Coordinates of C-alpha atoms in Angstrom, one line a residue:
Chain W
M1 CA 18.1 -164.6 158.2
H2 CA 18.0 -166.3 161.6
F3 CA 21.4 -167.8 162.6
I4 CA 21.0 -170.4 165.3
L5 CA 24.1 -171.9 167.0
V6 CA 23.4 -175.2 168.8
S7 CA 26.3 -175.9 171.2
G8 CA 26.9 -178.4 174.0
L9 CA 29.4 -180.9 175.2
L10 CA 30.0 -184.2 173.4
G11 CA 27.0 -186.6 173.4
V12 CA 24.4 -184.2 174.8
G13 CA 22.0 -184.6 171.9
K14 CA 22.7 -181.6 169.7
T15 CA 22.0 -183.4 166.4
T16 CA 18.7 -184.8 167.8
V17 CA 17.7 -181.3 168.9
I18 CA 18.5 -180.0 165.4
L19 CA 16.4 -182.7 163.8
D20 CA 13.5 -181.5 166.0
M21 CA 14.1 -177.9 165.0
M22 CA 14.0 -178.9 161.4
E23 CA 10.6 -180.5 161.9
A24 CA 9.3 -177.3 163.4
L25 CA 11.0 -174.9 161.0
Y26 CA 10.8 -176.7 157.7
D27 CA 8.0 -179.2 157.9
K28 CA 5.6 -177.1 159.8
K29 CA 6.5 -173.5 158.8
G30 CA 8.0 -174.1 155.4
Y31 CA 11.2 -172.2 156.1
K32 CA 14.2 -172.8 154.0
V33 CA 16.8 -174.1 156.4
V34 CA 20.5 -175.1 156.0
V35 CA 22.5 -176.9 158.6
I36 CA 26.3 -176.5 158.9
E37 CA 28.0 -179.3 160.7
N38 CA 31.5 -179.2 162.2
D39 CA 32.2 -182.7 163.4
F40 CA 35.5 -184.1 164.4
G41 CA 38.0 -185.1 161.7
N42 CA 37.0 -186.7 158.4
K43 CA 34.6 -189.2 159.7
G44 CA 31.6 -187.0 160.6
I45 CA 28.5 -189.0 161.4
D46 CA 26.1 -186.3 162.3
G47 CA 26.0 -184.7 158.8
E48 CA 25.4 -188.2 157.3
V49 CA 22.5 -188.9 159.6
M50 CA 20.9 -185.5 158.9
R51 CA 21.2 -186.2 155.1
K52 CA 19.5 -189.5 155.7
F53 CA 16.6 -187.5 157.1
G54 CA 16.6 -185.4 153.9
L55 CA 18.2 -182.3 155.3
E56 CA 20.4 -179.8 153.4
V57 CA 23.8 -180.1 155.2
K58 CA 27.1 -178.5 154.7
D59 CA 30.1 -180.2 156.4
L60 CA 33.1 -178.3 157.7
R61 CA 35.8 -180.8 158.5
G62 CA 39.5 -181.0 159.3
G63 CA 39.5 -178.5 162.2
C64 CA 37.3 -176.6 164.6
I65 CA 35.1 -173.7 163.6
C66 CA 36.3 -171.7 166.6
C67 CA 39.9 -171.7 165.3
T68 CA 41.2 -173.0 162.0
L69 CA 37.8 -173.2 160.3
K70 CA 36.5 -169.9 161.5
T71 CA 37.2 -168.3 158.2
G72 CA 35.8 -171.4 156.4
L73 CA 32.6 -171.0 158.4
I74 CA 32.2 -167.3 157.5
D75 CA 32.9 -168.1 153.8
T76 CA 30.4 -171.0 153.9
V77 CA 27.7 -168.8 155.4
R78 CA 28.4 -166.1 152.8
V79 CA 28.1 -168.6 150.0
I80 CA 25.0 -170.2 151.4
Q81 CA 23.3 -166.8 151.8
A82 CA 24.2 -165.7 148.3
N83 CA 23.2 -168.9 146.6
M84 CA 20.4 -170.2 148.6
D85 CA 19.0 -167.3 150.6
P86 CA 17.8 -169.5 153.5
D87 CA 15.4 -168.2 156.2
V88 CA 17.5 -170.0 158.9
I89 CA 21.0 -171.3 159.2
I90 CA 21.7 -173.8 162.0
V91 CA 25.3 -174.4 163.0
E92 CA 26.4 -177.4 165.1
P93 CA 29.9 -177.0 166.3
S94 CA 31.9 -179.9 167.7
G95 CA 31.5 -180.6 171.4
I96 CA 34.7 -178.8 172.2
A97 CA 34.2 -175.6 170.3
D98 CA 33.9 -172.3 172.1
P99 CA 30.6 -170.8 170.9
K100 CA 31.6 -167.3 172.0
I101 CA 34.4 -167.2 169.4
V102 CA 31.9 -168.3 166.7
I103 CA 29.4 -165.7 167.7
N104 CA 32.0 -163.0 167.7
A105 CA 33.3 -164.0 164.3
V106 CA 29.8 -164.0 162.8
N107 CA 28.9 -160.7 164.4
D108 CA 32.1 -159.0 163.3
C109 CA 32.3 -160.1 159.7
S110 CA 31.0 -158.1 156.8
G111 CA 28.9 -159.5 153.9
I112 CA 26.5 -161.6 156.0
E113 CA 23.1 -160.2 156.7
I114 CA 21.8 -161.7 160.0
D115 CA 18.5 -160.5 161.4
R116 CA 18.8 -162.5 164.5
L117 CA 21.4 -164.7 166.2
S118 CA 20.4 -167.2 168.8
S119 CA 22.6 -169.4 170.9
V120 CA 21.1 -172.6 172.2
V121 CA 23.1 -174.7 174.6
V122 CA 22.1 -178.4 175.2
V123 CA 23.1 -180.2 178.4
D124 CA 22.6 -183.8 179.2
A125 CA 20.4 -184.4 182.2
E126 CA 21.7 -187.9 182.7
R127 CA 25.4 -186.8 183.0
F128 CA 25.3 -183.2 184.0
M129 CA 25.7 -183.5 187.8
K130 CA 28.5 -186.0 187.4
S131 CA 30.4 -184.1 184.7
W132 CA 29.9 -180.4 185.2
K133 CA 33.0 -180.1 187.4
M134 CA 35.2 -181.9 184.9
F135 CA 34.0 -179.7 182.1
E136 CA 33.6 -176.5 184.1
R137 CA 35.4 -174.2 181.7
P138 CA 33.8 -175.3 178.4
L139 CA 30.4 -175.2 180.2
Q140 CA 31.2 -171.7 181.4
N141 CA 32.0 -170.7 177.8
Q142 CA 28.8 -172.2 176.5
L143 CA 26.5 -170.9 179.2
G144 CA 28.1 -167.5 179.0
V145 CA 26.6 -166.9 175.5
A146 CA 23.4 -168.9 175.8
D147 CA 20.0 -167.5 175.0
L148 CA 18.3 -170.7 175.8
V149 CA 19.4 -173.8 177.7
L150 CA 17.8 -177.2 177.0
I151 CA 18.1 -179.9 179.6
N152 CA 17.9 -182.9 177.3
K153 CA 17.2 -186.5 178.2
M154 CA 14.8 -185.4 180.9
D155 CA 13.4 -188.9 180.9
T156 CA 16.5 -190.2 182.6
V157 CA 16.2 -188.2 185.8
S158 CA 13.6 -187.2 188.4
P159 CA 11.9 -183.8 188.5
Q160 CA 14.0 -183.1 191.7
E161 CA 17.2 -183.8 189.8
I162 CA 16.0 -181.5 187.0
E163 CA 15.7 -178.8 189.7
E164 CA 19.2 -179.5 190.9
I165 CA 20.6 -179.3 187.4
S166 CA 18.7 -176.0 186.8
S167 CA 20.1 -174.6 190.1
K168 CA 23.7 -175.6 189.1
I169 CA 23.2 -174.0 185.7
R170 CA 22.1 -170.8 187.4
D171 CA 25.2 -171.0 189.6
F172 CA 27.2 -170.5 186.3
G173 CA 25.5 -167.1 186.0
Y174 CA 23.0 -168.1 183.3
E175 CA 19.7 -166.1 183.7
G176 CA 17.8 -167.0 180.6
P177 CA 15.1 -169.6 180.0
L178 CA 15.8 -173.2 180.9
L179 CA 13.7 -176.0 179.4
P180 CA 13.8 -179.7 180.1
V181 CA 13.3 -181.7 176.9
Q182 CA 13.4 -185.2 175.5
A183 CA 14.6 -184.5 172.0
D184 CA 14.5 -188.0 170.7
K185 CA 10.7 -188.1 171.4
G186 CA 10.1 -184.4 170.6
I187 CA 8.9 -183.7 174.1
N188 CA 8.8 -180.0 174.9
M189 CA 10.3 -179.1 171.6
E190 CA 7.2 -177.0 170.6
Q191 CA 7.7 -175.0 173.7
M192 CA 11.3 -174.5 172.6
M193 CA 10.2 -173.2 169.3
R194 CA 7.8 -170.8 171.0
I195 CA 10.7 -169.3 173.0
F196 CA 12.3 -168.5 169.6
E197 CA 9.3 -166.6 168.4
Chain R
M1 CA 38.5 -173.8 172.4
T2 CA 39.1 -175.2 175.8
E3 CA 42.7 -174.8 177.1
E4 CA 43.1 -177.6 179.6
K5 CA 45.0 -180.6 178.3
E6 CA 42.8 -183.0 180.2
Y7 CA 40.0 -182.1 177.9
I8 CA 41.9 -183.7 175.0
P9 CA 39.9 -186.9 174.2
T10 CA 41.1 -190.3 173.0
A11 CA 39.6 -190.7 169.5
L12 CA 39.2 -193.5 167.1
A13 CA 37.3 -193.6 163.8
A14 CA 36.8 -196.6 161.5
D15 CA 35.0 -197.9 158.5
I16 CA 33.7 -201.4 158.7
Q17 CA 32.5 -203.5 155.8
G18 CA 30.8 -206.8 156.5
A19 CA 28.2 -209.4 155.5
F20 CA 25.9 -211.8 157.3
D21 CA 26.0 -215.4 156.2
F22 CA 22.5 -215.1 155.0
P23 CA 19.9 -212.2 155.0
V24 CA 18.6 -211.4 158.5
A25 CA 15.7 -209.4 159.7
G26 CA 16.5 -205.7 160.4
E27 CA 15.7 -206.1 164.1
E28 CA 18.0 -209.0 164.4
A29 CA 20.8 -207.1 162.7
A30 CA 20.1 -204.0 164.8
K31 CA 20.6 -206.1 168.0
V32 CA 24.0 -207.3 166.7
F33 CA 25.1 -203.7 166.0
S34 CA 23.7 -202.4 169.3
T35 CA 25.5 -205.1 171.3
F36 CA 28.7 -204.2 169.4
I37 CA 28.4 -200.5 170.5
S38 CA 27.5 -201.4 174.0
D39 CA 30.5 -203.7 174.3
L40 CA 32.7 -201.0 172.8
V41 CA 31.6 -198.6 175.6
K42 CA 32.5 -201.3 178.2
A43 CA 35.9 -201.8 176.4
S44 CA 36.6 -198.0 176.5
V45 CA 36.0 -198.0 180.3
K46 CA 38.3 -201.0 180.6
A47 CA 40.9 -199.1 178.6
G48 CA 40.7 -196.3 181.2
A49 CA 38.0 -194.0 180.0
W50 CA 36.6 -191.8 182.9
S51 CA 34.0 -190.2 180.6
I52 CA 32.4 -191.2 177.4
G53 CA 32.2 -188.2 175.1
H54 CA 30.3 -190.2 172.6
I55 CA 30.5 -193.5 170.8
K56 CA 28.5 -193.2 167.5
A57 CA 28.0 -195.4 164.5
V58 CA 25.9 -195.3 161.4
V59 CA 25.1 -198.6 159.7
E60 CA 24.0 -198.7 156.1
S61 CA 22.5 -201.7 154.3
G62 CA 20.4 -201.4 151.2
A63 CA 17.9 -198.6 151.6
G64 CA 17.9 -198.8 155.4
F65 CA 20.2 -197.1 157.9
L66 CA 20.6 -197.2 161.6
M67 CA 22.3 -194.6 163.8
L68 CA 23.6 -195.9 167.1
S69 CA 24.8 -193.7 170.0
S70 CA 26.0 -194.3 173.5
T71 CA 27.2 -191.6 175.9
T72 CA 27.2 -193.3 179.3
E73 CA 29.6 -195.7 180.9
N74 CA 26.8 -198.3 181.4
G75 CA 26.8 -198.9 177.7
K76 CA 23.1 -198.0 177.1
V77 CA 22.6 -197.5 173.3
R78 CA 20.1 -195.2 171.7
C79 CA 19.1 -196.0 168.1
R80 CA 17.5 -194.0 165.3
G81 CA 16.5 -195.1 161.8
E82 CA 15.6 -198.6 160.6
L83 CA 17.2 -201.5 158.9
N84 CA 15.3 -203.8 156.5
R85 CA 16.6 -207.2 155.6
V86 CA 20.4 -207.1 156.0
E87 CA 23.1 -209.1 154.3
D88 CA 26.0 -206.8 153.3
Y89 CA 26.5 -203.8 155.5
S90 CA 28.8 -200.9 156.0
M91 CA 29.4 -199.2 159.3
T92 CA 31.2 -196.0 160.3
V93 CA 32.2 -195.7 163.9
N94 CA 33.4 -192.7 165.8
V95 CA 34.7 -193.0 169.3
I96 CA 35.6 -190.0 171.5
V97 CA 36.3 -190.8 175.1
Y98 CA 38.3 -189.2 177.9
G99 CA 41.1 -190.9 179.7
A100 CA 41.4 -194.2 177.7
D101 CA 44.8 -195.5 176.6
P102 CA 44.7 -195.1 172.8
L103 CA 46.6 -198.3 171.9
R104 CA 44.6 -200.4 174.4
L105 CA 41.4 -199.0 173.0
E106 CA 42.4 -199.8 169.4
E107 CA 43.3 -203.4 170.4
M108 CA 40.0 -203.9 172.1
F109 CA 38.2 -202.3 169.2
V110 CA 39.8 -204.6 166.7
A111 CA 39.0 -207.6 168.9
L112 CA 35.3 -206.5 169.0
V113 CA 35.1 -206.0 165.3
E114 CA 36.0 -209.7 165.0
T115 CA 32.7 -210.5 166.7
L116 CA 30.8 -208.8 163.9
P117 CA 29.7 -211.0 160.9
H118 CA 32.5 -211.3 158.3
A119 CA 33.8 -207.8 159.1
Q120 CA 36.8 -206.0 157.7
V121 CA 37.9 -202.8 159.3
D122 CA 39.8 -199.7 158.2
I123 CA 40.9 -197.6 161.1
I124 CA 41.4 -193.9 160.5
P125 CA 44.3 -192.9 162.9
A126 CA 43.9 -189.9 165.1
E127 CA 47.1 -187.9 165.1
G128 CA 46.3 -184.3 166.1
C129 CA 48.3 -181.5 164.6
D130 CA 51.3 -179.5 166.0
D131 CA 49.1 -176.7 167.3
P132 CA 49.0 -176.9 171.1
N133 CA 45.7 -175.0 171.0
C134 CA 44.0 -177.4 168.6
F135 CA 41.9 -180.0 170.4
D136 CA 40.6 -181.9 167.4
P137 CA 42.2 -185.3 167.7
F138 CA 41.7 -186.0 164.0
C139 CA 43.2 -182.7 162.8
H140 CA 45.8 -183.6 160.1
R141 CA 46.8 -180.1 159.2
H142 CA 50.3 -179.8 160.4
D143 CA 50.5 -176.2 159.2
H144 CA 47.6 -175.5 161.4
M145 CA 48.1 -172.5 163.7
H146 CA 45.5 -171.3 166.2
K147 CA 44.8 -167.6 166.1
D148 CA 43.1 -165.4 168.5
Y149 CA 40.8 -163.4 166.3

């Protein structure tokens, strides 16, 4: 089973990226995919939207999966694997979660068979240069465990600004692949999936 | 989770039920809802928000649905989905912004809801729990304790 964690600050487009992933994994490859959503509080919207698009979604609410719901996440993954045996589980934590804690929890637990674990971090091209300093620590946490960084909303900035964003992301110590995308139009998403293969 | 208090956002969630006086085309209804979200962003900024985490809504009416999202202070709204003819509608709104005064934000939100056609709103209060390390503003688990695993 491939476990994919899609992290990023609030409003960067994580849900849209996951919808694109689903198109590539389920529609084109026929993989069995389950999405686990950890939205704020009891009024999660992302899970509802994904269901509208016909996806199999499990909600984890009433806390964050990097602290109170960490055990809930592990239990949920165990149950999903036992009952549904999916090829891929995609987890979308809330925009404030620390993905490192989630990854450690998944790696350390017994009873879950994971062949591959990938951590995708989404940043927002439109807001990154204005906001990176304000959210330096959560960004550091996210980029510190990233296997792939997507610079989403690439249509909102110039190629030179994409270069500046890439350079700043490198300043955080991230050395992996960086890919500008426009998730709401599916631009460069095929390239993203190739990086996974 | 993050440890700096300034990362704690101001949050507001609400369910809205409403109805147009007569059925309107989906595009026309979408414009009404999009304007509402855009105005809500501007209201958040007026209430002191220095950053919009996200302002999201999902509108359901008949078989159609529309997801609206705004993440920038200029109030630009992105939409997904489609509405058909709309008369009755339900809308779930989720606001997470940084720096806004919660009471002022709620007052402005309620005033904006009044601009929607025949709308009634049920606001879900954001309390937060007693755990200083929990940053979920909607967490209602007062027995919640953060543990470093």
